[in-house]
Amino acid sequence: MTALGNGEHGLGIRGTDFTIGGSDIGDGNLISGNGGWAALTLQATNPTYAVIQGNMIGTNRLGTATLPNIHTGIHVSGTNVLIGGTTTTAGNLVSGNNDSGIYVEGTVAYTATVINNIVGTDIDGENVIANGVHGIRLFHFQHAEIYDNLISGNHKWSALSLTGSESAEATATIQGNFVGTNRDGTKALRNRGVGVYVEDTNVLIGGSEDEQRNLISGNEGQGIHIENRLAMPFTATVTNNYMGTAISVSYTHLRAHETVLDLVCRLLLEK
């Protein structure tokens, strides 16, 4: 596939209440080869809600090779946002972009939920199609939920980077992600910086259940780095994760936010 890129954004919207793509097969868009400072950019005029699902951003239509956008893949500003969803078909493939894969920011507190996306690899999660900077960067959020993503092969700074709003109430939950490995957790697909970087946020990384565990391995920098720059009373809980190893247990149970049907489909694909 040959890029015939637009000189600016592939898709730019300013307004309220956005839906880009969808959770059913065929709903998503292919947004690749574009200029501007983001292939897909959404700027809210009021804090509302955006849904981004099922899209391929920065790759060819098969998800097997890069067709890079010049800068960031997805940029969202000033709105609550859901990127991906609870089914595998709702997830986005965001790889091969020259800057960050996903960048969300806001001048007012917002909630960001990022679920079931592939960021920095091919669609099978087996080969690197790197984003040039962060895999996922969330800046000045009030609440963030990061579940069941594959974030691997990204080039600079950190694969997953979270900076909360300048408030002691900023919270983040990070569960069920593979950071720095292939989709099966059996080999390294290195992020070139830190795996998970968290700043100025009350954060839970992992959880008491096996499906809440993160696998954070194979990264060239630290696996997890947590920092409190604002000197506020933030709390960090890191529990039940695998750091620096492969997956050594059977993953035949449900992952967080996975239905029984999703589990059966996943196991069939992994055979």
XYZ file of C-alpha atoms in Angstrom:
271
model
C 0.000 0.000 0.000
C 1.322 3.448 -0.960
C 0.843 6.559 1.165
C -0.965 9.443 -0.522
C -0.960 11.513 2.623
C -2.863 14.660 3.415
C -0.562 17.553 4.277
C -2.337 18.133 7.581
C -4.460 15.888 9.835
C -6.099 12.837 8.407
C -9.151 13.663 10.546
C -9.501 16.783 12.684
C -12.672 17.664 14.612
C -13.424 20.553 16.951
C -16.708 20.376 18.849
C -18.475 18.060 21.298
C -19.382 14.358 21.550
C -17.256 12.436 19.056
C -17.421 8.823 17.856
C -14.620 7.667 15.563
C -14.960 4.097 14.278
C -16.886 1.497 16.249
C -16.708 -1.859 17.994
C -17.968 -4.025 15.107
C -15.733 -5.393 12.357
C -15.630 -2.898 9.491
C -16.533 0.138 11.614
C -12.980 1.366 12.017
C -11.010 3.774 9.858
C -7.534 3.466 8.347
C -5.690 6.747 9.053
C -2.102 6.592 7.798
C 0.477 8.580 5.874
C -0.781 12.014 6.970
C 1.000 15.202 8.014
C -0.017 17.750 10.626
C 0.729 17.263 14.304
C -1.668 14.320 14.629
C -3.294 11.859 12.235
C -6.513 11.962 14.293
C -7.067 15.043 16.432
C -10.146 15.818 18.541
C -10.455 19.150 20.337
C -13.466 19.604 22.592
C -15.068 23.014 22.989
C -16.640 21.784 26.232
C -15.731 18.772 28.409
C -17.893 16.079 26.814
C -17.144 12.511 25.666
C -15.192 10.943 22.825
C -15.157 7.293 21.713
C -12.356 5.979 19.463
C -12.680 2.308 18.499
C -11.559 -0.199 15.908
C -9.213 2.074 13.949
C -5.805 1.393 12.393
C -3.521 4.405 12.654
C -0.013 4.446 11.194
C -0.022 1.056 9.455
C -1.172 -0.518 6.211
C -4.678 -1.979 6.039
C -3.475 -5.432 7.094
C -1.722 -4.067 10.159
C 1.516 -5.743 9.122
C 3.759 -2.828 8.095
C 4.220 0.849 8.826
C 2.583 3.599 6.784
C 3.627 6.368 9.146
C 1.858 9.532 10.068
C 4.354 12.387 10.398
C 3.638 13.086 14.067
C 1.244 11.643 16.699
C -1.309 8.948 15.875
C -4.207 9.993 18.168
C -4.355 13.368 19.910
C -7.318 14.235 22.161
C -7.694 17.491 24.068
C -10.231 18.728 26.595
C -12.713 15.850 26.776
C -13.428 12.595 28.575
C -12.390 9.776 26.271
C -12.710 6.025 25.726
C -9.991 4.635 23.457
C -10.692 0.988 22.667
C -13.299 -1.067 24.486
C -14.144 -4.274 26.270
C -14.058 -6.446 23.126
C -10.983 -7.103 21.007
C -12.675 -5.639 17.911
C -13.115 -2.340 19.768
C -9.375 -1.963 20.264
C -7.311 0.293 18.028
C -4.008 -0.539 16.342
C -1.795 2.527 16.788
C 1.698 1.820 15.492
C 4.342 3.221 13.182
C 3.714 6.906 13.896
C 6.762 9.172 13.993
C 5.801 10.760 17.332
C 3.658 9.253 20.131
C 0.988 6.668 19.436
C -1.720 8.107 21.726
C -1.538 11.516 23.443
C -4.395 12.812 25.604
C -4.293 16.140 27.445
C -6.610 18.711 28.959
C -6.705 22.136 30.548
C -9.578 20.880 32.706
C -9.726 17.594 34.585
C -10.905 14.693 32.426
C -11.337 10.917 32.594
C -9.457 8.704 30.134
C -10.112 4.996 29.642
C -7.736 3.064 27.375
C -8.641 -0.621 26.857
C -7.595 -3.462 24.543
C -5.374 -1.470 22.180
C -2.196 -2.569 20.408
C 0.402 0.200 20.482
C 3.809 -0.225 18.828
C 3.519 -3.664 17.198
C 1.815 -5.331 14.257
C -1.768 -6.549 14.510
C -0.638 -9.980 15.715
C 1.469 -8.518 18.497
C 4.532 -10.390 17.310
C 6.681 -7.798 15.479
C 7.676 -4.229 16.259
C 6.093 -1.348 14.321
C 7.419 1.379 16.582
C 5.935 4.711 17.486
C 8.720 7.269 17.648
C 8.166 8.572 21.192
C 5.643 7.386 23.832
C 3.281 4.537 23.197
C 0.554 6.134 25.354
C 0.848 9.525 27.077
C -1.906 10.925 29.330
C -1.354 14.427 30.694
C -3.316 16.374 33.349
C -6.091 13.801 33.806
C -8.303 13.440 36.851
C -9.002 9.712 36.434
C -7.296 7.188 34.140
C -8.007 3.502 33.571
C -5.499 1.527 31.493
C -6.587 -2.075 30.928
C -5.491 -5.006 28.750
C -3.303 -3.139 26.269
C -0.204 -4.374 24.463
C 2.336 -1.519 24.594
C 5.631 -2.638 23.103
C 8.353 -1.629 20.676
C 8.051 2.134 21.238
C 11.144 4.268 20.932
C 11.651 7.081 23.466
C 10.954 8.171 27.029
C 8.303 5.708 28.233
C 5.889 3.197 26.767
C 3.073 4.280 29.111
C 3.396 7.738 30.670
C 0.837 9.241 33.082
C 0.888 12.706 34.658
C -2.129 13.592 36.774
C -3.891 16.911 37.137
C -2.310 19.213 39.690
C -4.610 17.847 42.356
C -4.257 15.295 45.147
C -7.424 13.617 43.799
C -5.845 12.396 40.532
C -6.139 8.595 40.284
C -5.023 5.889 37.860
C -5.557 2.133 37.603
C -3.220 0.068 35.411
C -4.201 -3.590 35.040
C -3.816 -6.502 32.636
C -1.299 -4.842 30.298
C 1.692 -6.351 28.527
C 4.473 -3.750 28.332
C 7.663 -4.666 26.469
C 6.719 -8.153 25.257
C 4.786 -9.837 22.482
C 1.083 -10.547 22.884
C 1.713 -13.958 24.456
C 4.280 -12.618 26.913
C 6.906 -15.091 25.711
C 9.523 -12.809 24.103
C 10.751 -9.241 24.404
C 9.576 -6.513 22.025
C 11.552 -3.817 23.766
C 10.379 -0.336 24.530
C 13.531 1.783 24.420
C 12.742 3.770 27.563
C 10.845 3.176 30.815
C 7.994 0.678 30.678
C 5.517 2.543 32.932
C 6.109 6.102 34.173
C 3.649 7.644 36.667
C 3.861 11.190 37.998
C 1.740 13.077 40.552
C -1.021 10.469 40.705
C -2.619 8.096 43.189
C -1.987 4.866 41.323
C -2.810 1.169 41.515
C -0.595 -0.988 39.287
C -1.790 -4.591 39.283
C -4.285 -6.071 41.717
C -5.130 -9.070 43.832
C -6.570 -11.115 40.944
C -4.413 -12.838 38.317
C -6.214 -11.088 35.458
C -5.258 -7.723 36.980
C -1.549 -8.509 36.787
C 0.655 -6.519 34.398
C 3.607 -8.084 32.594
C 6.323 -5.419 32.383
C 9.464 -6.941 30.928
C 12.080 -6.500 28.230
C 12.205 -2.698 28.429
C 15.566 -0.935 28.019
C 14.864 1.460 30.899
C 13.193 0.804 34.266
C 10.148 -1.407 34.331
C 8.170 1.035 36.509
C 9.143 4.542 37.651
C 6.873 6.525 40.023
C 7.583 10.146 40.901
C 5.962 12.811 43.080
C 7.032 16.216 41.765
C 4.262 18.215 43.462
C 5.089 16.990 46.993
C 1.415 16.157 47.583
C 0.274 13.093 49.575
C -0.098 10.661 46.661
C -0.409 6.905 47.238
C 1.134 4.235 44.997
C 0.230 0.535 45.195
C 2.156 -1.947 43.036
C 1.023 -5.533 43.548
C 0.989 -8.962 41.888
C 2.799 -7.922 38.692
C 5.499 -9.771 36.723
C 8.527 -7.561 36.071
C 11.532 -8.885 34.162
C 10.137 -12.328 33.370
C 8.086 -14.038 30.726
C 4.579 -15.243 31.470
C 5.118 -18.521 33.283
C 1.527 -19.364 34.093
C -1.345 -20.445 31.881
C -3.543 -17.546 30.749
C -6.668 -19.628 30.312
C -8.704 -17.473 32.695
C -10.521 -14.250 31.949
C -8.507 -11.078 31.652
C -9.924 -7.888 33.109
C -13.000 -6.732 31.144
C -13.014 -9.891 28.985
C -16.216 -11.867 28.360
C -16.328 -15.656 28.130
C -16.819 -15.350 24.348
C -13.747 -13.111 24.129
C -11.766 -15.714 26.099
C -12.788 -18.552 23.755
C -11.877 -16.500 20.671
C -8.531 -15.537 22.165
C -7.604 -19.111 23.017
C -8.526 -20.300 19.517
C -6.361 -17.571 17.959
C -3.419 -18.448 20.217
C -3.386 -22.104 19.234
